[in-house]
PDB file of C-alpha atoms in Angstrom:
ATOM      1  CA  MET A 395      38.694 241.816  90.607  1.00 53.00           C
ATOM      2  CA  SER A 396      39.014 240.243  87.283  1.00 82.00           C
ATOM      3  CA  LEU A 397      41.467 241.091  84.572  1.00 88.00           C
ATOM      4  CA  LYS A 398      38.684 242.212  82.249  1.00 92.00           C
ATOM      5  CA  HIS A 399      37.431 244.790  84.728  1.00 92.00           C
ATOM      6  CA  GLY A 400      40.919 246.165  85.255  1.00 90.00           C
ATOM      7  CA  LEU A 401      41.303 246.537  81.497  1.00 92.00           C
ATOM      8  CA  LEU A 402      37.891 248.191  81.198  1.00 93.00           C
ATOM      9  CA  GLY A 403      38.961 250.628  83.900  1.00 89.00           C
ATOM     10  CA  LEU A 404      42.184 251.462  82.086  1.00 88.00           C
ATOM     11  CA  LEU A 405      40.308 251.964  78.806  1.00 92.00           C
ATOM     12  CA  ASN A 406      37.900 254.265  80.616  1.00 88.00           C
ATOM     13  CA  ALA A 407      40.824 256.710  80.739  1.00 83.00           C
ATOM     14  CA  GLY A 408      40.937 256.727  76.941  1.00 88.00           C
ATOM     15  CA  PRO A 409      41.699 254.612  73.855  1.00 93.00           C
ATOM     16  CA  MET A 410      44.896 252.553  73.922  1.00 93.00           C
ATOM     17  CA  THR A 411      46.690 249.950  71.880  1.00 93.00           C
ATOM     18  CA  GLY A 412      47.203 246.471  73.300  1.00 92.00           C
ATOM     19  CA  TYR A 413      50.844 247.358  73.906  1.00 91.00           C
ATOM     20  CA  GLU A 414      49.862 250.534  75.783  1.00 91.00           C
ATOM     21  CA  LEU A 415      47.308 248.606  77.857  1.00 91.00           C
ATOM     22  CA  ASP A 416      49.863 245.944  78.723  1.00 90.00           C
ATOM     23  CA  ARG A 417      52.409 248.565  79.732  1.00 87.00           C
ATOM     24  CA  SER A 418      49.854 250.619  81.650  1.00 84.00           C
ATOM     25  CA  PHE A 419      48.604 247.501  83.448  1.00 84.00           C
ATOM     26  CA  LYS A 420      52.118 246.492  84.475  1.00 81.00           C
ATOM     27  CA  ARG A 421      52.949 250.006  85.666  1.00 78.00           C
ATOM     28  CA  SER A 422      49.759 250.524  87.650  1.00 76.00           C
ATOM     29  CA  LEU A 423      47.875 247.345  88.588  1.00 78.00           C
ATOM     30  CA  ALA A 424      50.589 244.700  88.683  1.00 74.00           C
ATOM     31  CA  HIS A 425      51.435 245.252  92.357  1.00 70.00           C
ATOM     32  CA  PHE A 426      48.101 243.653  93.259  1.00 75.00           C
ATOM     33  CA  TRP A 427      46.948 241.810  90.132  1.00 81.00           C
ATOM     34  CA  GLN A 428      49.200 239.755  87.889  1.00 81.00           C
ATOM     35  CA  ALA A 429      48.577 239.201  84.181  1.00 85.00           C
ATOM     36  CA  GLN A 430      50.675 237.948  81.327  1.00 90.00           C
ATOM     37  CA  THR A 431      50.687 239.849  78.042  1.00 91.00           C
ATOM     38  CA  SER A 432      48.994 236.893  76.339  1.00 92.00           C
ATOM     39  CA  GLN A 433      46.178 236.969  78.929  1.00 93.00           C
ATOM     40  CA  ILE A 434      45.617 240.663  78.286  1.00 92.00           C
ATOM     41  CA  TYR A 435      45.280 240.123  74.536  1.00 93.00           C
ATOM     42  CA  ARG A 436      42.915 237.159  75.064  1.00 95.00           C
ATOM     43  CA  GLU A 437      40.718 239.309  77.303  1.00 94.00           C
ATOM     44  CA  LEU A 438      40.697 242.136  74.759  1.00 96.00           C
ATOM     45  CA  THR A 439      39.435 239.738  72.085  1.00 95.00           C
ATOM     46  CA  ALA A 440      36.770 238.290  74.414  1.00 95.00           C
ATOM     47  CA  MET A 441      35.611 241.741  75.542  1.00 96.00           C
ATOM     48  CA  GLU A 442      35.354 242.937  71.966  1.00 96.00           C
ATOM     49  CA  GLU A 443      33.200 239.880  71.173  1.00 97.00           C
ATOM     50  CA  LYS A 444      30.942 240.805  74.119  1.00 97.00           C
ATOM     51  CA  GLY A 445      30.643 244.345  72.780  1.00 97.00           C
ATOM     52  CA  TRP A 446      32.384 245.925  75.791  1.00 97.00           C
ATOM     53  CA  LEU A 447      35.021 247.530  73.623  1.00 96.00           C
ATOM     54  CA  GLN A 448      35.729 248.192  70.013  1.00 96.00           C
ATOM     55  CA  SER A 449      38.966 248.335  68.122  1.00 95.00           C
ATOM     56  CA  GLU A 450      40.229 250.096  65.071  1.00 95.00           C
ATOM     57  CA  GLU A 451      43.269 249.163  63.023  1.00 92.00           C
ATOM     58  CA  VAL A 452      45.583 252.102  62.469  1.00 92.00           C
ATOM     59  CA  ILE A 453      47.700 251.792  59.332  1.00 91.00           C
ATOM     60  CA  GLN A 454      51.276 253.004  59.767  1.00 88.00           C
ATOM     61  CA  THR A 455      53.914 253.327  57.073  1.00 90.00           C
ATOM     62  CA  GLU A 456      57.154 253.270  59.079  1.00 90.00           C
ATOM     63  CA  LYS A 457      55.957 250.834  61.744  1.00 89.00           C
ATOM     64  CA  PRO A 458      53.693 247.787  61.898  1.00 90.00           C
ATOM     65  CA  ASN A 459      49.986 248.560  61.952  1.00 90.00           C
ATOM     66  CA  LYS A 460      48.424 248.848  65.379  1.00 92.00           C
ATOM     67  CA  ARG A 461      45.015 248.144  66.873  1.00 93.00           C
ATOM     68  CA  VAL A 462      43.526 250.820  69.132  1.00 95.00           C
ATOM     69  CA  TYR A 463      40.892 249.750  71.669  1.00 96.00           C
ATOM     70  CA  SER A 464      38.218 251.959  73.169  1.00 95.00           C
ATOM     71  CA  LEU A 465      35.445 251.405  75.666  1.00 95.00           C
ATOM     72  CA  THR A 466      31.867 251.102  74.393  1.00 96.00           C
ATOM     73  CA  GLU A 467      28.757 252.161  76.267  1.00 96.00           C
ATOM     74  CA  ALA A 468      28.137 248.477  77.123  1.00 97.00           C
ATOM     75  CA  GLY A 469      31.714 248.236  78.428  1.00 96.00           C
ATOM     76  CA  ASN A 470      31.239 251.307  80.583  1.00 94.00           C
ATOM     77  CA  GLU A 471      27.971 249.883  81.930  1.00 96.00           C
ATOM     78  CA  GLU A 472      29.741 246.616  82.823  1.00 94.00           C
ATOM     79  CA  LEU A 473      32.540 248.545  84.532  1.00 94.00           C
ATOM     80  CA  GLN A 474      30.022 250.607  86.527  1.00 93.00           C
ATOM     81  CA  ARG A 475      28.047 247.469  87.453  1.00 93.00           C
ATOM     82  CA  TRP A 476      31.189 245.750  88.700  1.00 91.00           C
ATOM     83  CA  LEU A 477      32.443 248.831  90.576  1.00 90.00           C
ATOM     84  CA  SER A 478      29.126 249.249  92.387  1.00 91.00           C
ATOM     85  CA  THR A 479      28.899 245.591  93.440  1.00 88.00           C
ATOM     86  CA  PRO A 480      29.648 245.464  97.192  1.00 84.00           C
ATOM     87  CA  GLU A 481      32.451 243.216  98.411  1.00 79.00           C
ATOM     88  CA  THR A 482      30.726 240.435 100.325  1.00 77.00           C
ATOM     89  CA  ASP A 483      33.689 238.177 101.033  1.00 72.00           C
ATOM     90  CA  VAL A 484      36.388 240.196 102.766  1.00 72.00           C
ATOM     91  CA  ALA A 485      38.326 237.018 103.528  1.00 68.00           C
ATOM     92  CA  LYS A 486      38.786 236.461  99.787  1.00 69.00           C
ATOM     93  CA  ALA A 487      39.701 240.119  99.259  1.00 69.00           C
ATOM     94  CA  VAL A 488      42.716 239.864 101.574  1.00 68.00           C
ATOM     95  CA  VAL A 489      43.769 236.290 100.786  1.00 68.00           C
ATOM     96  CA  VAL A 490      47.339 235.843  99.685  1.00 66.00           C
ATOM     97  CA  ARG A 491      48.026 233.110  97.172  1.00 70.00           C
ATOM     98  CA  SER A 492      51.757 232.590  97.326  1.00 79.00           C
ATOM     99  CA  ALA A 493      53.986 229.741  96.168  1.00 82.00           C
ATOM    100  CA  PHE A 494      56.706 231.308  98.316  1.00 87.00           C
ATOM    101  CA  LEU A 495      54.622 230.968 101.490  1.00 88.00           C
ATOM    102  CA  MET A 496      53.867 227.382 100.511  1.00 86.00           C
ATOM    103  CA  ARG A 497      57.634 226.758 100.358  1.00 91.00           C
ATOM    104  CA  VAL A 498      58.051 228.414 103.771  1.00 91.00           C
ATOM    105  CA  PHE A 499      55.305 226.227 105.184  1.00 88.00           C
ATOM    106  CA  LEU A 500      57.133 223.127 103.892  1.00 91.00           C
ATOM    107  CA  ALA A 501      60.641 224.427 104.674  1.00 92.00           C
ATOM    108  CA  GLY A 502      61.063 221.868 107.450  1.00 89.00           C
ATOM    109  CA  GLU A 503      62.014 219.487 104.644  1.00 91.00           C
ATOM    110  CA  MET A 504      65.031 221.640 103.681  1.00 92.00           C
ATOM    111  CA  PRO A 505      68.414 222.198 105.306  1.00 92.00           C
ATOM    112  CA  GLU A 506      68.188 225.301 107.471  1.00 91.00           C
ATOM    113  CA  GLU A 507      70.975 227.098 105.599  1.00 93.00           C
ATOM    114  CA  GLU A 508      68.931 226.823 102.396  1.00 95.00           C
ATOM    115  CA  VAL A 509      65.890 228.192 104.208  1.00 95.00           C
ATOM    116  CA  LEU A 510      67.926 231.160 105.462  1.00 95.00           C
ATOM    117  CA  THR A 511      69.244 231.749 101.929  1.00 95.00           C
ATOM    118  CA  MET A 512      65.693 231.617 100.572  1.00 96.00           C
ATOM    119  CA  LEU A 513      64.518 234.104 103.211  1.00 97.00           C
ATOM    120  CA  GLN A 514      67.478 236.420 102.601  1.00 97.00           C
ATOM    121  CA  HIS A 515      66.714 236.407  98.872  1.00 96.00           C
ATOM    122  CA  PHE A 516      63.064 237.213  99.638  1.00 95.00           C
ATOM    123  CA  LYS A 517      64.211 240.102 101.842  1.00 96.00           C
ATOM    124  CA  GLU A 518      66.336 241.501  99.005  1.00 95.00           C
ATOM    125  CA  GLU A 519      63.394 241.214  96.612  1.00 93.00           C
ATOM    126  CA  CYS A 520      61.128 242.993  99.126  1.00 92.00           C
ATOM    127  CA  LEU A 521      63.621 245.860  99.288  1.00 93.00           C
ATOM    128  CA  LYS A 522      63.750 246.077  95.473  1.00 91.00           C
ATOM    129  CA  THR A 523      59.966 245.992  95.238  1.00 87.00           C
ATOM    130  CA  LEU A 524      59.608 248.663  97.885  1.00 88.00           C
ATOM    131  CA  GLY A 525      61.947 250.828  95.837  1.00 86.00           C
ATOM    132  CA  SER A 526      59.910 250.202  92.667  1.00 83.00           C
ATOM    133  CA  PHE A 527      56.833 251.888  94.077  1.00 83.00           C
ATOM    134  CA  ALA A 528      58.405 255.239  93.184  1.00 81.00           C
ATOM    135  CA  SER A 529      58.098 254.306  89.493  1.00 79.00           C
ATOM    136  CA  ASN A 530      54.464 253.292  90.113  1.00 77.00           C
ATOM    137  CA  ARG A 531      53.822 256.770  91.477  1.00 79.00           C
ATOM    138  CA  GLU A 532      55.549 258.306  88.438  1.00 79.00           C
ATOM    139  CA  ALA A 533      53.378 256.197  86.114  1.00 74.00           C
ATOM    140  CA  ILE A 534      50.246 257.248  87.974  1.00 75.00           C
ATOM    141  CA  ALA A 535      51.210 260.907  87.690  1.00 75.00           C
ATOM    142  CA  HIS A 536      52.012 260.458  83.996  1.00 73.00           C
ATOM    143  CA  TYR A 537      48.775 258.654  83.102  1.00 68.00           C
ATOM    144  CA  GLY A 538      46.722 260.895  85.346  1.00 69.00           C
ATOM    145  CA  ALA A 539      48.080 264.041  83.710  1.00 68.00           C
ATOM    146  CA  ALA A 540      47.962 262.659  80.161  1.00 61.00           C
ATOM    147  CA  ALA A 541      44.413 261.409  80.539  1.00 56.00           C
ATOM    148  CA  ALA A 542      43.319 264.501  82.477  1.00 62.00           C
ATOM    149  CA  HIS A 543      41.808 262.361  85.215  1.00 66.00           C
ATOM    150  CA  GLU A 544      43.036 264.161  88.317  1.00 72.00           C
ATOM    151  CA  LYS A 545      40.127 262.801  90.361  1.00 74.00           C
ATOM    152  CA  ARG A 546      41.187 259.208  89.656  1.00 78.00           C
ATOM    153  CA  VAL A 547      44.826 259.722  90.629  1.00 80.00           C
ATOM    154  CA  LYS A 548      44.091 259.688  94.369  1.00 83.00           C
ATOM    155  CA  TYR A 549      42.423 256.275  94.054  1.00 84.00           C
ATOM    156  CA  TRP A 550      45.309 254.900  92.026  1.00 81.00           C
ATOM    157  CA  GLU A 551      47.648 256.198  94.735  1.00 85.00           C
ATOM    158  CA  LEU A 552      45.588 254.399  97.390  1.00 88.00           C
ATOM    159  CA  THR A 553      46.382 251.074  95.725  1.00 84.00           C
ATOM    160  CA  VAL A 554      50.081 251.943  95.685  1.00 85.00           C
ATOM    161  CA  MET A 555      49.847 252.774  99.397  1.00 89.00           C
ATOM    162  CA  TYR A 556      48.281 249.346  99.978  1.00 87.00           C
ATOM    163  CA  GLY A 557      51.067 247.669  98.004  1.00 85.00           C
ATOM    164  CA  GLU A 558      53.737 249.557  99.936  1.00 90.00           C
ATOM    165  CA  SER A 559      52.093 248.569 103.221  1.00 91.00           C
ATOM    166  CA  GLN A 560      52.016 244.911 102.192  1.00 89.00           C
ATOM    167  CA  CYS A 561      55.635 245.081 101.111  1.00 90.00           C
ATOM    168  CA  ARG A 562      56.715 246.699 104.407  1.00 94.00           C
ATOM    169  CA  ALA A 563      54.759 244.035 106.313  1.00 93.00           C
ATOM    170  CA  ALA A 564      56.477 241.283 104.291  1.00 93.00           C
ATOM    171  CA  LEU A 565      59.848 242.898 104.955  1.00 95.00           C
ATOM    172  CA  ASP A 566      59.118 243.111 108.679  1.00 96.00           C
ATOM    173  CA  TRP A 567      57.975 239.474 108.683  1.00 95.00           C
ATOM    174  CA  VAL A 568      61.038 238.160 106.823  1.00 96.00           C
ATOM    175  CA  GLU A 569      63.424 240.064 109.106  1.00 96.00           C
ATOM    176  CA  GLN A 570      61.710 238.510 112.137  1.00 96.00           C
ATOM    177  CA  ALA A 571      61.786 235.054 110.511  1.00 95.00           C
ATOM    178  CA  ILE A 572      65.510 235.316 109.779  1.00 95.00           C
ATOM    179  CA  PHE A 573      66.193 236.525 113.311  1.00 95.00           C
ATOM    180  CA  LEU A 574      64.185 233.669 114.857  1.00 94.00           C
ATOM    181  CA  LEU A 575      65.889 231.001 112.756  1.00 93.00           C
ATOM    182  CA  LYS A 576      69.357 232.401 113.439  1.00 89.00           C
ATOM    183  CA  ASP A 577      68.561 232.750 117.148  1.00 84.00           C
ATOM    184  CA  GLU A 578      67.269 229.178 117.271  1.00 76.00           C
ATOM    185  CA  LYS A 579      70.425 228.005 115.505  1.00 72.00           C
ATOM    186  CA  LYS A 580      72.579 229.802 118.133  1.00 71.00           C
ATOM    187  CA  HIS A 581      70.694 228.074 120.951  1.00 69.00           C
ATOM    188  CA  GLU A 582      71.116 224.681 119.302  1.00 73.00           C
ATOM    189  CA  ALA A 583      74.865 225.277 119.015  1.00 69.00           C
ATOM    190  CA  THR A 584      75.224 225.976 122.768  1.00 64.00           C
TER     191      THR A 584
END
C-alpha cells in the first residue's frame, strides 16, 4: 500500500478537509500504515497536481479558512486500478520493519537488566495498544455510519482484527522472551 492510495480510499467515502483526513487516517489506518501529518499534506498536494483529487477553499468567518478535498474520476480510477492489482509478493506484504526488533537482535550488547526493562516496557505498550483497538472500532462505526458505507465497514473491521492479532502475537512473544531471559538468569545464578 502507499499513502496516496489510503488517502484516495478515505476520500472515496466523501469530501474531507486535510485535518479530517489526517484524523481519519490515524483513527483507521494507523495500526498498519504510519504517516506523519506533513506527509499527508504533501501527498494531497501531489495527488491534486496529478488530477486525482480536487480541493475547494471554504471561507469561514469565525475560524480560519479550510480546504476541502474530494476524489475526481481519475482518482477513483487510480484507486480501482490499485485495488484490483493482485498481491504478487506475499513476503513483502507480511514483512515487519521494526527498530525495536533491531534492538532486540542486538541486545546482546546490553546489560540483561536493561534488556528486561526494554521488554517489559514493550509488553506494557502492547497492552495499551490492544486496548486502543476499541477506539478504532468506534471510529469505524462512526465513519461508516456518517458516510453511509455499511458495506465497507466489514472490511475496515478486518484490518482491525489483523492488528489485534498482531498485537496479541507480539504480547505472547514478549511474555515468552521475558520468561526465557528470567529463567536463563535463574539457571546462571545456581
